[in-house]
XYZ file of N, CA and C in Angstrom:
276
model
N -9.671 2.746 -12.864
C -9.683 2.010 -11.870
C -8.754 2.159 -10.645
N -9.466 2.054 -9.378
C -8.574 2.120 -8.400
C -8.925 0.271 -7.193
N -7.170 1.282 -6.953
C -7.432 -0.286 -5.911
C -6.646 -0.370 -4.314
N -7.569 -1.337 -3.426
C -6.793 -1.136 -2.224
C -5.922 -2.469 -1.705
N -5.036 -2.783 -1.065
C -4.350 -4.307 -1.066
C -3.792 -3.616 0.649
N -4.292 -4.934 1.020
C -2.833 -5.788 2.237
C -1.890 -6.215 2.619
N -1.023 -6.045 2.571
C 0.269 -6.289 2.969
C 1.676 -6.638 3.706
N 1.820 -7.675 4.362
C 2.764 -8.330 5.582
C 3.902 -8.733 5.038
N 4.325 -8.189 5.577
C 6.092 -8.465 5.848
C 6.842 -8.229 6.859
N 8.272 -9.388 6.608
C 8.515 -9.499 7.758
C 9.558 -8.315 7.730
N 9.859 -7.532 6.655
C 11.004 -6.321 6.513
C 11.116 -5.060 7.239
N 11.709 -4.400 7.258
C 11.147 -3.183 7.718
C 10.547 -1.984 6.626
N 10.566 -0.927 6.875
C 9.509 -0.038 6.030
C 10.394 0.387 4.402
N 11.346 0.283 4.334
C 12.071 0.138 3.366
C 11.929 -0.847 2.876
N 12.121 -1.741 2.849
C 12.020 -3.722 1.968
C 10.490 -3.888 2.196
N 9.807 -3.684 2.912
C 8.873 -3.236 2.770
C 7.867 -2.932 1.592
N 8.607 -1.625 1.022
C 8.454 -1.119 -0.053
C 8.889 -1.324 -1.281
N 9.901 -1.332 -1.331
C 10.600 -2.030 -2.649
C 9.277 -3.519 -2.933
N 9.596 -4.385 -2.051
C 8.939 -5.731 -2.132
C 6.845 -5.590 -3.042
N 6.490 -4.205 -2.365
C 5.338 -3.922 -2.800
C 5.352 -3.575 -4.016
N 6.114 -2.853 -4.559
C 6.036 -2.125 -5.962
C 6.845 -3.894 -6.827
N 7.265 -4.116 -6.108
C 8.179 -4.851 -6.848
C 7.528 -6.149 -7.465
N 6.325 -6.843 -6.559
C 4.620 -7.532 -6.342
C 3.460 -6.983 -7.484
N 3.681 -5.332 -7.645
C 2.724 -4.348 -8.172
C 3.051 -5.288 -9.368
N 4.369 -4.301 -10.155
C 5.238 -4.627 -11.116
C 5.324 -6.309 -11.673
N 5.607 -7.555 -10.675
C 5.545 -8.530 -12.013
C 3.365 -8.706 -11.610
N 2.514 -8.109 -11.023
C 1.074 -8.399 -11.451
C 0.800 -7.724 -12.892
N 1.282 -7.087 -13.561
C 1.638 -6.427 -14.255
C 0.888 -4.388 -14.214
N 1.326 -4.078 -12.883
C 1.187 -3.077 -13.331
C 2.107 -1.884 -13.202
N 2.203 -0.901 -13.749
C 3.364 -0.254 -14.693
C 3.444 1.181 -13.754
N 4.284 0.603 -12.871
C 3.969 1.838 -11.952
C 4.974 3.526 -12.304
N 3.753 4.394 -12.497
C 4.222 5.623 -12.257
C 5.178 6.444 -11.782
N 3.561 6.351 -10.544
C 4.873 7.944 -9.289
C 4.194 7.079 -8.264
N 5.209 6.872 -6.699
C 4.846 5.863 -5.918
C 5.457 6.906 -4.777
N 4.598 6.567 -4.148
C 5.100 6.868 -1.657
C 4.804 6.509 -1.522
N 5.561 6.538 0.078
C 5.399 5.471 0.975
C 4.857 6.527 2.261
N 3.901 5.694 3.273
C 3.636 6.950 4.607
C 3.990 5.612 5.475
N 4.347 6.386 6.981
C 5.054 5.197 8.258
C 5.504 6.294 8.673
N 5.201 5.660 10.058
C 5.624 6.226 11.246
C 7.109 5.219 11.490
N 8.749 6.092 12.828
C 9.045 5.790 13.089
C 9.191 3.943 14.147
N 7.829 4.554 14.995
C 7.449 3.468 15.959
C 7.280 2.995 15.238
N 6.012 2.323 14.780
C 5.095 1.802 14.484
C 5.284 0.913 12.991
N 4.777 -0.389 13.915
C 5.258 -1.443 12.471
C 3.917 -1.382 11.308
N 3.624 -0.538 10.515
C 2.110 -0.149 10.017
C 2.934 0.955 9.670
N 2.022 0.853 7.680
C 2.123 1.574 6.746
C 1.580 1.674 5.738
N 1.505 2.688 4.697
C 0.947 3.194 3.381
C 1.819 3.461 2.461
N 1.297 2.565 0.579
C 1.848 2.375 0.141
C 0.510 3.364 -0.575
N 1.440 4.620 -1.258
C 0.208 5.160 -2.835
C 0.757 4.666 -3.594
N 0.197 3.965 -4.894
C 0.979 4.552 -6.118
C -0.151 4.500 -7.208
N 0.507 5.848 -8.066
C 0.093 5.661 -9.638
C 0.699 5.152 -10.601
N -1.069 3.677 -11.070
C 0.169 3.210 -12.442
C -0.729 3.705 -13.935
N -0.550 2.673 -14.523
C -0.824 2.707 -15.906
C -2.661 2.232 -15.668
N -2.841 0.987 -14.522
C -4.257 0.521 -14.557
C -5.371 1.300 -13.453
N -4.276 2.780 -12.488
C -5.538 3.487 -12.067
C -4.656 3.704 -10.553
N -4.784 3.921 -9.532
C -4.677 4.294 -8.483
C -4.402 3.063 -7.750
N -3.223 3.019 -6.916
C -3.552 1.764 -5.105
C -2.683 2.648 -3.910
N -3.869 1.435 -3.373
C -2.814 2.433 -2.167
C -3.221 0.765 -1.546
N -1.763 0.449 -0.947
C -1.420 -0.715 -0.254
C -1.273 -0.522 1.799
N -2.126 -0.757 2.408
C -1.932 -0.578 3.769
C -0.804 -2.408 4.690
N 0.048 -1.440 4.578
C 1.065 -3.077 5.155
C 1.104 -3.026 6.423
N 1.195 -3.809 7.288
C 1.717 -4.779 8.722
C 2.583 -5.070 8.466
N 2.973 -5.654 10.024
C 4.614 -7.000 10.134
C 3.468 -8.675 10.101
N 4.537 -8.927 9.731
C 4.175 -10.514 9.383
C 5.289 -11.347 8.972
N 5.287 -12.650 9.611
C 6.391 -13.967 8.655
C 6.774 -14.052 8.375
N 5.763 -13.241 6.503
C 6.095 -13.872 5.146
C 5.443 -13.158 4.684
N 6.392 -12.488 3.094
C 5.578 -11.133 2.307
C 4.390 -12.068 1.489
N 3.527 -11.030 2.003
C 2.209 -11.213 1.068
C 1.314 -9.906 0.944
N 0.580 -9.757 -0.835
C 0.243 -8.824 -0.653
C -1.308 -9.191 -1.210
N -2.598 -8.889 -0.724
C -3.988 -9.001 -1.729
C -3.933 -7.580 -2.134
N -4.442 -7.269 -3.699
C -5.847 -6.144 -4.678
C -6.872 -6.453 -4.733
N -7.714 -5.447 -4.029
C -9.197 -5.873 -4.570
C -9.319 -4.526 -5.322
N -10.314 -4.592 -6.057
C -10.651 -3.626 -6.482
C -11.454 -2.488 -6.150
N -11.703 -1.670 -6.357
C -12.724 -0.436 -5.441
C -13.311 0.687 -6.355
N -14.447 1.142 -5.235
C -15.021 2.572 -6.241
C -13.813 3.813 -5.871
N -13.677 4.896 -6.425
C -12.815 5.565 -6.869
C -12.873 6.569 -4.893
N -14.106 6.156 -4.534
C -14.960 6.610 -3.004
C -14.103 6.174 -1.931
N -14.261 4.439 -2.236
C -13.917 3.701 -1.148
C -12.250 4.007 -0.803
N -11.148 4.383 -2.827
C -10.095 4.210 -2.538
C -9.338 5.665 -1.001
N -10.707 6.680 -1.720
C -10.198 8.020 -0.670
C -10.811 7.679 0.530
N -10.836 6.700 0.581
C -11.680 6.879 1.964
C -11.196 6.161 3.044
N -10.369 4.702 2.499
C -9.477 3.728 3.239
C -7.776 5.043 2.954
N -7.650 5.567 2.167
C -6.597 6.642 2.589
C -6.296 6.974 3.526
N -7.486 8.206 3.285
C -7.966 9.034 4.332
C -7.505 8.258 5.472
N -8.681 7.515 6.022
C -8.716 6.319 7.345
C -7.524 6.080 7.130
N -6.172 5.761 7.040
C -5.551 5.261 7.013
C -4.146 6.531 7.815
N -4.005 7.400 6.553
C -3.128 8.843 7.103
C -3.217 9.227 8.208
N -5.006 9.423 8.884
C -5.227 9.422 9.478
C -4.175 8.758 11.557
N -4.871 7.633 11.402
C -4.447 6.738 12.045
C -2.628 6.446 12.088
N -2.087 7.427 10.786
C -0.735 7.234 10.999
C -0.063 7.981 11.947
N -1.318 9.321 10.704
C -1.112 11.048 11.638
C -0.650 10.454 13.719
N -1.938 9.866 13.989
C -2.147 9.521 15.179
C -3.535 11.292 15.421
N -3.823 10.838 14.887
C -5.454 11.786 15.436
C -6.928 11.575 15.021
């Protein structure tokens, strides 16, 4: 299975990364590996995690309080989501 998610956070990249992983664990995902992509001057990022329930990609941006929504998608949609987000982050 593959999942994509959307998060909002009032915190910077490091704390937001921690909160997203913490929330995934609370929802029953065991995170085996994760990585975080963001640009220093953009309030936007992408967390990618490999879990016991499948791969997860969460796009986050700044918001008033922390929230996270996750939905199951096809592998093709997951790949497109990650590719588009990384392209946006790199400025291409």
